[in-house]
C-alpha cells in the first residue's frame, strides 16, 4: 500500500475531528443565552468534545507520529478556515456601511 493513503486518511480524519470539535463549540456558544446556568453546559461540552478528539487522535495515530501530524494539520485547517470565515462575517456585520453610522 502506498504511504500516501494512510496520511491522506489521517488528514481527512483530522478534518472530521475539527468539524466535530469546532462545530460543537459553535453549538454550545449558540445555546448559552438560553441556558439558566451556562457553566455546566460549557464544562460538559468542553469535556465531551475534548475526549472525543483525543480518542480520535489516538486511534488515527496508531503509533505513528506522521499520522498524528497529518491529523493535526487537518484539524488546524478547519480551525483556520472557520476563524477566517467568522472574522469576515463579523467584519461585514460591524462595518459602518451596513449599520448606517
PDB file of N, CA and C in Angstrom:
ATOM      1  N   UNK A   1       0.852  -1.181   0.000  1.00  0.00           N
ATOM      2  CA  UNK A   1       0.000   0.000   0.000  1.00  0.00           C
ATOM      3  C   UNK A   1       0.893   1.238   0.000  1.00  0.00           C
ATOM      4  N   UNK A   2       0.479   2.236  -0.701  1.00  0.00           N
ATOM      5  CA  UNK A   2       1.221   3.492  -0.788  1.00  0.00           C
ATOM      6  C   UNK A   2       1.204   4.204   0.563  1.00  0.00           C
ATOM      7  N   UNK A   3       2.332   4.823   0.951  1.00  0.00           N
ATOM      8  CA  UNK A   3       2.337   5.561   2.220  1.00  0.00           C
ATOM      9  C   UNK A   3       1.484   6.825   2.164  1.00  0.00           C
ATOM     10  N   UNK A   4       1.093   7.230   0.964  1.00  0.00           N
ATOM     11  CA  UNK A   4       0.261   8.421   0.820  1.00  0.00           C
ATOM     12  C   UNK A   4      -1.149   8.207   1.353  1.00  0.00           C
ATOM     13  N   UNK A   5      -1.705   7.026   1.144  1.00  0.00           N
ATOM     14  CA  UNK A   5      -3.091   6.757   1.531  1.00  0.00           C
ATOM     15  C   UNK A   5      -3.324   6.894   3.036  1.00  0.00           C
ATOM     16  N   UNK A   6      -2.512   6.266   3.907  1.00  0.00           N
ATOM     17  CA  UNK A   6      -2.747   6.456   5.343  1.00  0.00           C
ATOM     18  C   UNK A   6      -2.609   7.913   5.791  1.00  0.00           C
ATOM     19  N   UNK A   7      -1.700   8.646   5.172  1.00  0.00           N
ATOM     20  CA  UNK A   7      -1.539  10.058   5.529  1.00  0.00           C
ATOM     21  C   UNK A   7      -2.753  10.869   5.080  1.00  0.00           C
ATOM     22  N   UNK A   8      -3.255  10.580   3.892  1.00  0.00           N
ATOM     23  CA  UNK A   8      -4.439  11.291   3.400  1.00  0.00           C
ATOM     24  C   UNK A   8      -5.652  10.968   4.263  1.00  0.00           C
ATOM     25  N   UNK A   9      -5.783   9.702   4.661  1.00  0.00           N
ATOM     26  CA  UNK A   9      -6.899   9.326   5.537  1.00  0.00           C
ATOM     27  C   UNK A   9      -6.766   9.978   6.911  1.00  0.00           C
ATOM     28  N   UNK A  10      -5.550  10.086   7.424  1.00  0.00           N
ATOM     29  CA  UNK A  10      -5.328  10.758   8.708  1.00  0.00           C
ATOM     30  C   UNK A  10      -5.692  12.231   8.598  1.00  0.00           C
ATOM     31  N   UNK A  11      -5.334  12.852   7.469  1.00  0.00           N
ATOM     32  CA  UNK A  11      -5.672  14.250   7.255  1.00  0.00           C
ATOM     33  C   UNK A  11      -7.192  14.437   7.189  1.00  0.00           C
ATOM     34  N   UNK A  12      -7.869  13.540   6.472  1.00  0.00           N
ATOM     35  CA  UNK A  12      -9.334  13.603   6.394  1.00  0.00           C
ATOM     36  C   UNK A  12      -9.969  13.388   7.762  1.00  0.00           C
ATOM     37  N   UNK A  13      -9.398  12.477   8.546  1.00  0.00           N
ATOM     38  CA  UNK A  13      -9.902  12.265   9.904  1.00  0.00           C
ATOM     39  C   UNK A  13      -9.722  13.529  10.732  1.00  0.00           C
ATOM     40  N   UNK A  14      -8.601  14.226  10.540  1.00  0.00           N
ATOM     41  CA  UNK A  14      -8.378  15.489  11.237  1.00  0.00           C
ATOM     42  C   UNK A  14      -9.417  16.532  10.855  1.00  0.00           C
ATOM     43  N   UNK A  15      -9.771  16.568   9.571  1.00  0.00           N
ATOM     44  CA  UNK A  15     -10.836  17.481   9.140  1.00  0.00           C
ATOM     45  C   UNK A  15     -12.147  17.153   9.858  1.00  0.00           C
ATOM     46  N   UNK A  16     -12.465  15.859   9.917  1.00  0.00           N
ATOM     47  CA  UNK A  16     -13.697  15.438  10.594  1.00  0.00           C
ATOM     48  C   UNK A  16     -13.674  15.760  12.075  1.00  0.00           C
ATOM     49  N   UNK A  17     -12.545  15.499  12.727  1.00  0.00           N
ATOM     50  CA  UNK A  17     -12.437  15.809  14.146  1.00  0.00           C
ATOM     51  C   UNK A  17     -12.522  17.312  14.389  1.00  0.00           C
ATOM     52  N   UNK A  18     -11.921  18.088  13.500  1.00  0.00           N
ATOM     53  CA  UNK A  18     -12.002  19.540  13.631  1.00  0.00           C
ATOM     54  C   UNK A  18     -13.422  20.048  13.460  1.00  0.00           C
ATOM     55  N   UNK A  19     -14.121  19.505  12.472  1.00  0.00           N
ATOM     56  CA  UNK A  19     -15.525  19.897  12.286  1.00  0.00           C
ATOM     57  C   UNK A  19     -16.362  19.528  13.502  1.00  0.00           C
ATOM     58  N   UNK A  20     -16.104  18.347  14.062  1.00  0.00           N
ATOM     59  CA  UNK A  20     -16.830  17.932  15.255  1.00  0.00           C
ATOM     60  C   UNK A  20     -16.532  18.876  16.425  1.00  0.00           C
ATOM     61  N   UNK A  21     -15.255  19.139  16.667  1.00  0.00           N
ATOM     62  CA  UNK A  21     -14.863  19.938  17.824  1.00  0.00           C
ATOM     63  C   UNK A  21     -15.374  21.380  17.709  1.00  0.00           C
ATOM     64  N   UNK A  22     -15.071  22.034  16.590  1.00  0.00           N
ATOM     65  CA  UNK A  22     -15.436  23.438  16.460  1.00  0.00           C
ATOM     66  C   UNK A  22     -16.916  23.615  16.147  1.00  0.00           C
ATOM     67  N   UNK A  23     -17.537  22.638  15.503  1.00  0.00           N
ATOM     68  CA  UNK A  23     -18.986  22.674  15.337  1.00  0.00           C
ATOM     69  C   UNK A  23     -19.697  22.537  16.664  1.00  0.00           C
ATOM     70  N   UNK A  24     -19.184  21.645  17.514  1.00  0.00           N
ATOM     71  CA  UNK A  24     -19.748  21.505  18.856  1.00  0.00           C
ATOM     72  C   UNK A  24     -19.555  22.761  19.682  1.00  0.00           C
ATOM     73  N   UNK A  25     -18.418  23.402  19.533  1.00  0.00           N
ATOM     74  CA  UNK A  25     -18.167  24.670  20.229  1.00  0.00           C
ATOM     75  C   UNK A  25     -19.158  25.729  19.764  1.00  0.00           C
ATOM     76  N   UNK A  26     -19.387  25.792  18.465  1.00  0.00           N
ATOM     77  CA  UNK A  26     -20.329  26.768  17.922  1.00  0.00           C
ATOM     78  C   UNK A  26     -21.744  26.514  18.447  1.00  0.00           C
ATOM     79  N   UNK A  27     -22.156  25.263  18.478  1.00  0.00           N
ATOM     80  CA  UNK A  27     -23.487  24.942  19.008  1.00  0.00           C
ATOM     81  C   UNK A  27     -23.595  25.299  20.485  1.00  0.00           C
ATOM     82  N   UNK A  28     -22.530  25.062  21.236  1.00  0.00           N
ATOM     83  CA  UNK A  28     -22.526  25.411  22.660  1.00  0.00           C
ATOM     84  C   UNK A  28     -22.669  26.914  22.847  1.00  0.00           C
ATOM     85  N   UNK A  29     -21.917  27.676  22.088  1.00  0.00           N
ATOM     86  CA  UNK A  29     -21.978  29.138  22.199  1.00  0.00           C
ATOM     87  C   UNK A  29     -23.365  29.641  21.811  1.00  0.00           C
ATOM     88  N   UNK A  30     -23.978  29.021  20.814  1.00  0.00           N
ATOM     89  CA  UNK A  30     -25.322  29.426  20.399  1.00  0.00           C
ATOM     90  C   UNK A  30     -26.362  29.167  21.488  1.00  0.00           C
ATOM     91  N   UNK A  31     -26.160  28.131  22.295  1.00  0.00           N
ATOM     92  CA  UNK A  31     -27.131  27.787  23.343  1.00  0.00           C
ATOM     93  C   UNK A  31     -26.949  28.595  24.619  1.00  0.00           C
ATOM     94  N   UNK A  32     -25.814  29.229  24.814  1.00  0.00           N
ATOM     95  CA  UNK A  32     -25.522  29.911  26.071  1.00  0.00           C
ATOM     96  C   UNK A  32     -26.577  30.941  26.490  1.00  0.00           C
ATOM     97  N   UNK A  33     -27.079  31.787  25.595  1.00  0.00           N
ATOM     98  CA  UNK A  33     -28.056  32.783  26.045  1.00  0.00           C
ATOM     99  C   UNK A  33     -29.356  32.192  26.583  1.00  0.00           C
ATOM    100  N   UNK A  34     -29.711  30.993  26.154  1.00  0.00           N
ATOM    101  CA  UNK A  34     -30.991  30.408  26.565  1.00  0.00           C
ATOM    102  C   UNK A  34     -30.877  29.475  27.771  1.00  0.00           C
ATOM    103  N   UNK A  35     -29.674  29.333  28.325  1.00  0.00           N
ATOM    104  CA  UNK A  35     -29.465  28.423  29.446  1.00  0.00           C
ATOM    105  C   UNK A  35     -29.410  29.217  30.739  1.00  0.00           C
ATOM    106  N   UNK A  36     -30.094  28.708  31.751  1.00  0.00           N
ATOM    107  CA  UNK A  36     -30.129  29.402  33.037  1.00  0.00           C
ATOM    108  C   UNK A  36     -28.762  29.408  33.711  1.00  0.00           C
ATOM    109  N   UNK A  37     -28.079  28.283  33.682  1.00  0.00           N
ATOM    110  CA  UNK A  37     -26.761  28.166  34.299  1.00  0.00           C
ATOM    111  C   UNK A  37     -25.777  27.675  33.228  1.00  0.00           C
ATOM    112  N   UNK A  38     -24.989  28.577  32.634  1.00  0.00           N
ATOM    113  CA  UNK A  38     -24.168  28.194  31.490  1.00  0.00           C
ATOM    114  C   UNK A  38     -22.907  27.387  31.833  1.00  0.00           C
ATOM    115  N   UNK A  39     -22.398  27.487  33.053  1.00  0.00           N
ATOM    116  CA  UNK A  39     -21.132  26.832  33.369  1.00  0.00           C
ATOM    117  C   UNK A  39     -21.180  25.310  33.193  1.00  0.00           C
ATOM    118  N   UNK A  40     -22.201  24.607  33.667  1.00  0.00           N
ATOM    119  CA  UNK A  40     -22.238  23.151  33.421  1.00  0.00           C
ATOM    120  C   UNK A  40     -22.263  22.796  31.932  1.00  0.00           C
ATOM    121  N   UNK A  41     -22.975  23.588  31.143  1.00  0.00           N
ATOM    122  CA  UNK A  41     -23.014  23.345  29.704  1.00  0.00           C
ATOM    123  C   UNK A  41     -21.634  23.524  29.092  1.00  0.00           C
ATOM    124  N   UNK A  42     -20.944  24.594  29.462  1.00  0.00           N
ATOM    125  CA  UNK A  42     -19.617  24.864  28.915  1.00  0.00           C
ATOM    126  C   UNK A  42     -18.645  23.753  29.306  1.00  0.00           C
ATOM    127  N   UNK A  43     -18.658  23.360  30.574  1.00  0.00           N
ATOM    128  CA  UNK A  43     -17.733  22.327  31.039  1.00  0.00           C
ATOM    129  C   UNK A  43     -18.029  20.964  30.418  1.00  0.00           C
ATOM    130  N   UNK A  44     -19.295  20.604  30.355  1.00  0.00           N
ATOM    131  CA  UNK A  44     -19.655  19.315  29.764  1.00  0.00           C
ATOM    132  C   UNK A  44     -19.324  19.283  28.275  1.00  0.00           C
ATOM    133  N   UNK A  45     -19.598  20.377  27.593  1.00  0.00           N
ATOM    134  CA  UNK A  45     -19.283  20.438  26.166  1.00  0.00           C
ATOM    135  C   UNK A  45     -17.781  20.332  25.945  1.00  0.00           C
ATOM    136  N   UNK A  46     -17.009  21.070  26.722  1.00  0.00           N
ATOM    137  CA  UNK A  46     -15.559  21.025  26.580  1.00  0.00           C
ATOM    138  C   UNK A  46     -15.027  19.620  26.855  1.00  0.00           C
ATOM    139  N   UNK A  47     -15.486  19.014  27.950  1.00  0.00           N
ATOM    140  CA  UNK A  47     -15.002  17.680  28.308  1.00  0.00           C
ATOM    141  C   UNK A  47     -15.380  16.652  27.239  1.00  0.00           C
ATOM    142  N   UNK A  48     -16.607  16.707  26.756  1.00  0.00           N
ATOM    143  CA  UNK A  48     -17.049  15.752  25.744  1.00  0.00           C
ATOM    144  C   UNK A  48     -16.321  15.926  24.424  1.00  0.00           C
ATOM    145  N   UNK A  49     -16.229  17.165  23.961  1.00  0.00           N
ATOM    146  CA  UNK A  49     -15.541  17.418  22.690  1.00  0.00           C
ATOM    147  C   UNK A  49     -14.068  17.027  22.782  1.00  0.00           C
ATOM    148  N   UNK A  50     -13.428  17.393  23.884  1.00  0.00           N
ATOM    149  CA  UNK A  50     -12.008  17.087  24.044  1.00  0.00           C
ATOM    150  C   UNK A  50     -11.781  15.583  24.120  1.00  0.00           C
ATOM    151  N   UNK A  51     -12.625  14.873  24.855  1.00  0.00           N
ATOM    152  CA  UNK A  51     -12.469  13.418  24.976  1.00  0.00           C
ATOM    153  C   UNK A  51     -12.594  12.739  23.612  1.00  0.00           C
ATOM    154  N   UNK A  52     -13.586  13.137  22.838  1.00  0.00           N
ATOM    155  CA  UNK A  52     -13.772  12.533  21.515  1.00  0.00           C
ATOM    156  C   UNK A  52     -12.570  12.815  20.619  1.00  0.00           C
ATOM    157  N   UNK A  53     -12.066  14.038  20.652  1.00  0.00           N
ATOM    158  CA  UNK A  53     -10.942  14.405  19.785  1.00  0.00           C
ATOM    159  C   UNK A  53      -9.662  13.695  20.218  1.00  0.00           C
ATOM    160  N   UNK A  54      -9.414  13.610  21.512  1.00  0.00           N
ATOM    161  CA  UNK A  54      -8.200  12.925  21.981  1.00  0.00           C
ATOM    162  C   UNK A  54      -8.250  11.445  21.603  1.00  0.00           C
ATOM    163  N   UNK A  55      -9.379  10.799  21.817  1.00  0.00           N
ATOM    164  CA  UNK A  55      -9.514   9.389  21.446  1.00  0.00           C
ATOM    165  C   UNK A  55      -9.397   9.230  19.932  1.00  0.00           C
ATOM    166  N   UNK A  56      -9.988  10.159  19.183  1.00  0.00           N
ATOM    167  CA  UNK A  56      -9.876  10.114  17.728  1.00  0.00           C
ATOM    168  C   UNK A  56      -8.431  10.231  17.265  1.00  0.00           C
ATOM    169  N   UNK A  57      -7.693  11.168  17.853  1.00  0.00           N
ATOM    170  CA  UNK A  57      -6.280  11.310  17.505  1.00  0.00           C
ATOM    171  C   UNK A  57      -5.505  10.039  17.852  1.00  0.00           C
ATOM    172  N   UNK A  58      -5.819   9.452  18.986  1.00  0.00           N
ATOM    173  CA  UNK A  58      -5.120   8.241  19.411  1.00  0.00           C
ATOM    174  C   UNK A  58      -5.315   7.106  18.401  1.00  0.00           C
ATOM    175  N   UNK A  59      -6.558   6.904  17.969  1.00  0.00           N
ATOM    176  CA  UNK A  59      -6.827   5.821  17.024  1.00  0.00           C
ATOM    177  C   UNK A  59      -6.282   6.116  15.630  1.00  0.00           C
ATOM    178  N   UNK A  60      -6.370   7.364  15.197  1.00  0.00           N
ATOM    179  CA  UNK A  60      -5.830   7.724  13.885  1.00  0.00           C
ATOM    180  C   UNK A  60      -4.319   7.578  13.890  1.00  0.00           C
ATOM    181  N   UNK A  61      -3.684   7.969  14.967  1.00  0.00           N
ATOM    182  CA  UNK A  61      -2.229   7.929  15.060  1.00  0.00           C
ATOM    183  C   UNK A  61      -1.697   6.506  14.924  1.00  0.00           C
ATOM    184  N   UNK A  62      -2.300   5.563  15.597  1.00  0.00           N
ATOM    185  CA  UNK A  62      -1.905   4.155  15.539  1.00  0.00           C
ATOM    186  C   UNK A  62      -0.392   3.975  15.721  1.00  0.00           C
ATOM    187  N   UNK A  63       0.168   4.756  16.641  1.00  0.00           N
ATOM    188  CA  UNK A  63       1.584   4.631  16.959  1.00  0.00           C
ATOM    189  C   UNK A  63       2.532   5.311  15.988  1.00  0.00           C
ATOM    190  N   UNK A  64       2.014   6.028  15.023  1.00  0.00           N
ATOM    191  CA  UNK A  64       2.857   6.698  14.009  1.00  0.00           C
ATOM    192  C   UNK A  64       2.720   8.205  14.155  1.00  0.00           C
ATOM    193  N   UNK A  65       3.795   8.877  14.481  1.00  0.00           N
ATOM    194  CA  UNK A  65       3.734  10.322  14.696  1.00  0.00           C
ATOM    195  C   UNK A  65       3.416  11.060  13.407  1.00  0.00           C
ATOM    196  N   UNK A  66       3.753  10.498  12.266  1.00  0.00           N
ATOM    197  CA  UNK A  66       3.459  11.147  10.995  1.00  0.00           C
ATOM    198  C   UNK A  66       1.953  11.270  10.780  1.00  0.00           C
ATOM    199  N   UNK A  67       1.237  10.224  11.163  1.00  0.00           N
ATOM    200  CA  UNK A  67      -0.222  10.259  11.035  1.00  0.00           C
ATOM    201  C   UNK A  67      -0.830  11.279  11.987  1.00  0.00           C
ATOM    202  N   UNK A  68      -0.242  11.377  13.182  1.00  0.00           N
ATOM    203  CA  UNK A  68      -0.736  12.364  14.127  1.00  0.00           C
ATOM    204  C   UNK A  68      -0.565  13.768  13.562  1.00  0.00           C
ATOM    205  N   UNK A  69       0.584  14.037  12.942  1.00  0.00           N
ATOM    206  CA  UNK A  69       0.813  15.359  12.353  1.00  0.00           C
ATOM    207  C   UNK A  69      -0.146  15.638  11.201  1.00  0.00           C
ATOM    208  N   UNK A  70      -0.420  14.624  10.390  1.00  0.00           N
ATOM    209  CA  UNK A  70      -1.375  14.806   9.290  1.00  0.00           C
ATOM    210  C   UNK A  70      -2.772  15.082   9.847  1.00  0.00           C
ATOM    211  N   UNK A  71      -3.136  14.364  10.886  1.00  0.00           N
ATOM    212  CA  UNK A  71      -4.433  14.568  11.535  1.00  0.00           C
ATOM    213  C   UNK A  71      -4.505  15.973  12.139  1.00  0.00           C
ATOM    214  N   UNK A  72      -3.439  16.373  12.802  1.00  0.00           N
ATOM    215  CA  UNK A  72      -3.378  17.711  13.398  1.00  0.00           C
ATOM    216  C   UNK A  72      -3.459  18.788  12.326  1.00  0.00           C
ATOM    217  N   UNK A  73      -2.830  18.555  11.176  1.00  0.00           N
ATOM    218  CA  UNK A  73      -2.891  19.525  10.074  1.00  0.00           C
ATOM    219  C   UNK A  73      -4.332  19.706   9.602  1.00  0.00           C
ATOM    220  N   UNK A  74      -5.069  18.609   9.456  1.00  0.00           N
ATOM    221  CA  UNK A  74      -6.472  18.712   9.066  1.00  0.00           C
ATOM    222  C   UNK A  74      -7.303  19.421  10.116  1.00  0.00           C
ATOM    223  N   UNK A  75      -7.058  19.098  11.375  1.00  0.00           N
ATOM    224  CA  UNK A  75      -7.775  19.724  12.490  1.00  0.00           C
ATOM    225  C   UNK A  75      -7.549  21.233  12.496  1.00  0.00           C
ATOM    226  N   UNK A  76      -6.290  21.645  12.375  1.00  0.00           N
ATOM    227  CA  UNK A  76      -5.966  23.068  12.407  1.00  0.00           C
ATOM    228  C   UNK A  76      -6.444  23.783  11.151  1.00  0.00           C
ATOM    229  N   UNK A  77      -6.501  23.075  10.036  1.00  0.00           N
ATOM    230  CA  UNK A  77      -7.005  23.676   8.810  1.00  0.00           C
ATOM    231  C   UNK A  77      -8.473  24.071   8.982  1.00  0.00           C
ATOM    232  N   UNK A  78      -9.247  23.199   9.608  1.00  0.00           N
ATOM    233  CA  UNK A  78     -10.654  23.521   9.875  1.00  0.00           C
ATOM    234  C   UNK A  78     -10.738  24.755  10.758  1.00  0.00           C
ATOM    235  N   UNK A  79      -9.904  24.815  11.785  1.00  0.00           N
ATOM    236  CA  UNK A  79      -9.908  25.970  12.682  1.00  0.00           C
ATOM    237  C   UNK A  79      -9.597  27.249  11.921  1.00  0.00           C
ATOM    238  N   UNK A  80      -8.565  27.226  11.106  1.00  0.00           N
ATOM    239  CA  UNK A  80      -8.188  28.424  10.354  1.00  0.00           C
ATOM    240  C   UNK A  80      -9.295  28.869   9.404  1.00  0.00           C
ATOM    241  N   UNK A  81      -9.920  27.915   8.729  1.00  0.00           N
ATOM    242  CA  UNK A  81     -10.995  28.249   7.796  1.00  0.00           C
ATOM    243  C   UNK A  81     -12.189  28.833   8.536  1.00  0.00           C
ATOM    244  N   UNK A  82     -12.581  28.222   9.638  1.00  0.00           N
ATOM    245  CA  UNK A  82     -13.737  28.715  10.383  1.00  0.00           C
ATOM    246  C   UNK A  82     -13.474  30.076  11.017  1.00  0.00           C
ATOM    247  N   UNK A  83     -12.281  30.285  11.563  1.00  0.00           N
ATOM    248  CA  UNK A  83     -11.950  31.588  12.144  1.00  0.00           C
ATOM    249  C   UNK A  83     -11.949  32.659  11.056  1.00  0.00           C
ATOM    250  N   UNK A  84     -11.375  32.360   9.911  1.00  0.00           N
ATOM    251  CA  UNK A  84     -11.365  33.318   8.813  1.00  0.00           C
ATOM    252  C   UNK A  84     -12.785  33.647   8.362  1.00  0.00           C
ATOM    253  N   UNK A  85     -13.605  32.622   8.265  1.00  0.00           N
ATOM    254  CA  UNK A  85     -14.991  32.836   7.837  1.00  0.00           C
ATOM    255  C   UNK A  85     -15.770  33.653   8.853  1.00  0.00           C
ATOM    256  N   UNK A  86     -15.610  33.348  10.122  1.00  0.00           N
ATOM    257  CA  UNK A  86     -16.313  34.098  11.165  1.00  0.00           C
ATOM    258  C   UNK A  86     -15.825  35.543  11.231  1.00  0.00           C
ATOM    259  N   UNK A  87     -14.529  35.751  11.049  1.00  0.00           N
ATOM    260  CA  UNK A  87     -13.981  37.109  11.066  1.00  0.00           C
ATOM    261  C   UNK A  87     -14.558  37.923   9.913  1.00  0.00           C
ATOM    262  N   UNK A  88     -14.675  37.318   8.743  1.00  0.00           N
ATOM    263  CA  UNK A  88     -15.248  38.012   7.590  1.00  0.00           C
ATOM    264  C   UNK A  88     -16.701  38.378   7.862  1.00  0.00           C
ATOM    265  N   UNK A  89     -17.459  37.458   8.435  1.00  0.00           N
ATOM    266  CA  UNK A  89     -18.861  37.741   8.752  1.00  0.00           C
ATOM    267  C   UNK A  89     -18.976  38.819   9.817  1.00  0.00           C
ATOM    268  N   UNK A  90     -18.122  38.776  10.822  1.00  0.00           N
ATOM    269  CA  UNK A  90     -18.152  39.777  11.878  1.00  0.00           C
ATOM    270  C   UNK A  90     -17.776  41.147  11.336  1.00  0.00           C
ATOM    271  N   UNK A  91     -16.765  41.201  10.480  1.00  0.00           N
ATOM    272  CA  UNK A  91     -16.357  42.476   9.887  1.00  0.00           C
ATOM    273  C   UNK A  91     -17.475  43.070   9.046  1.00  0.00           C
ATOM    274  N   UNK A  92     -18.165  42.247   8.277  1.00  0.00           N
ATOM    275  CA  UNK A  92     -19.255  42.770   7.455  1.00  0.00           C
ATOM    276  C   UNK A  92     -20.426  43.200   8.331  1.00  0.00           C
ATOM    277  N   UNK A  93     -20.623  42.531   9.446  1.00  0.00           N
ATOM    278  CA  UNK A  93     -21.710  42.893  10.368  1.00  0.00           C
ATOM    279  C   UNK A  93     -21.397  44.212  11.061  1.00  0.00           C
ATOM    280  N   UNK A  94     -20.133  44.434  11.413  1.00  0.00           N
ATOM    281  CA  UNK A  94     -19.739  45.620  12.159  1.00  0.00           C
ATOM    282  C   UNK A  94     -19.331  46.801  11.286  1.00  0.00           C
ATOM    283  N   UNK A  95     -19.293  46.619   9.975  1.00  0.00           N
ATOM    284  CA  UNK A  95     -18.840  47.705   9.110  1.00  0.00           C
ATOM    285  C   UNK A  95     -19.827  48.876   9.162  1.00  0.00           C
ATOM    286  N   UNK A  96     -19.323  50.115   9.106  1.00  0.00           N
ATOM    287  CA  UNK A  96     -20.192  51.291   9.201  1.00  0.00           C
ATOM    288  C   UNK A  96     -21.207  51.386   8.052  1.00  0.00           C
ATOM    289  N   UNK A  97     -20.867  50.876   6.870  1.00  0.00           N
ATOM    290  CA  UNK A  97     -21.795  50.961   5.745  1.00  0.00           C
ATOM    291  C   UNK A  97     -23.055  50.141   6.013  1.00  0.00           C
ATOM    292  N   UNK A  98     -22.911  48.998   6.667  1.00  0.00           N
ATOM    293  CA  UNK A  98     -24.055  48.126   6.912  1.00  0.00           C
ATOM    294  C   UNK A  98     -24.927  48.639   8.061  1.00  0.00           C
ATOM    295  N   UNK A  99     -24.303  49.281   9.063  1.00  0.00           N
ATOM    296  CA  UNK A  99     -25.034  49.703  10.248  1.00  0.00           C
ATOM    297  C   UNK A  99     -25.485  51.147  10.186  1.00  0.00           C
ATOM    298  N   UNK A 100     -25.176  51.832   9.113  1.00  0.00           N
ATOM    299  CA  UNK A 100     -25.665  53.188   8.935  1.00  0.00           C
ATOM    300  C   UNK A 100     -24.975  54.199   9.823  1.00  0.00           C
ATOM    301  N   UNK A 101     -23.755  53.983  10.215  1.00  0.00           N
ATOM    302  CA  UNK A 101     -23.132  55.019  11.017  1.00  0.00           C
ATOM    303  C   UNK A 101     -21.877  54.595  11.545  1.00  0.00           C
TER     304      UNK A 101
END
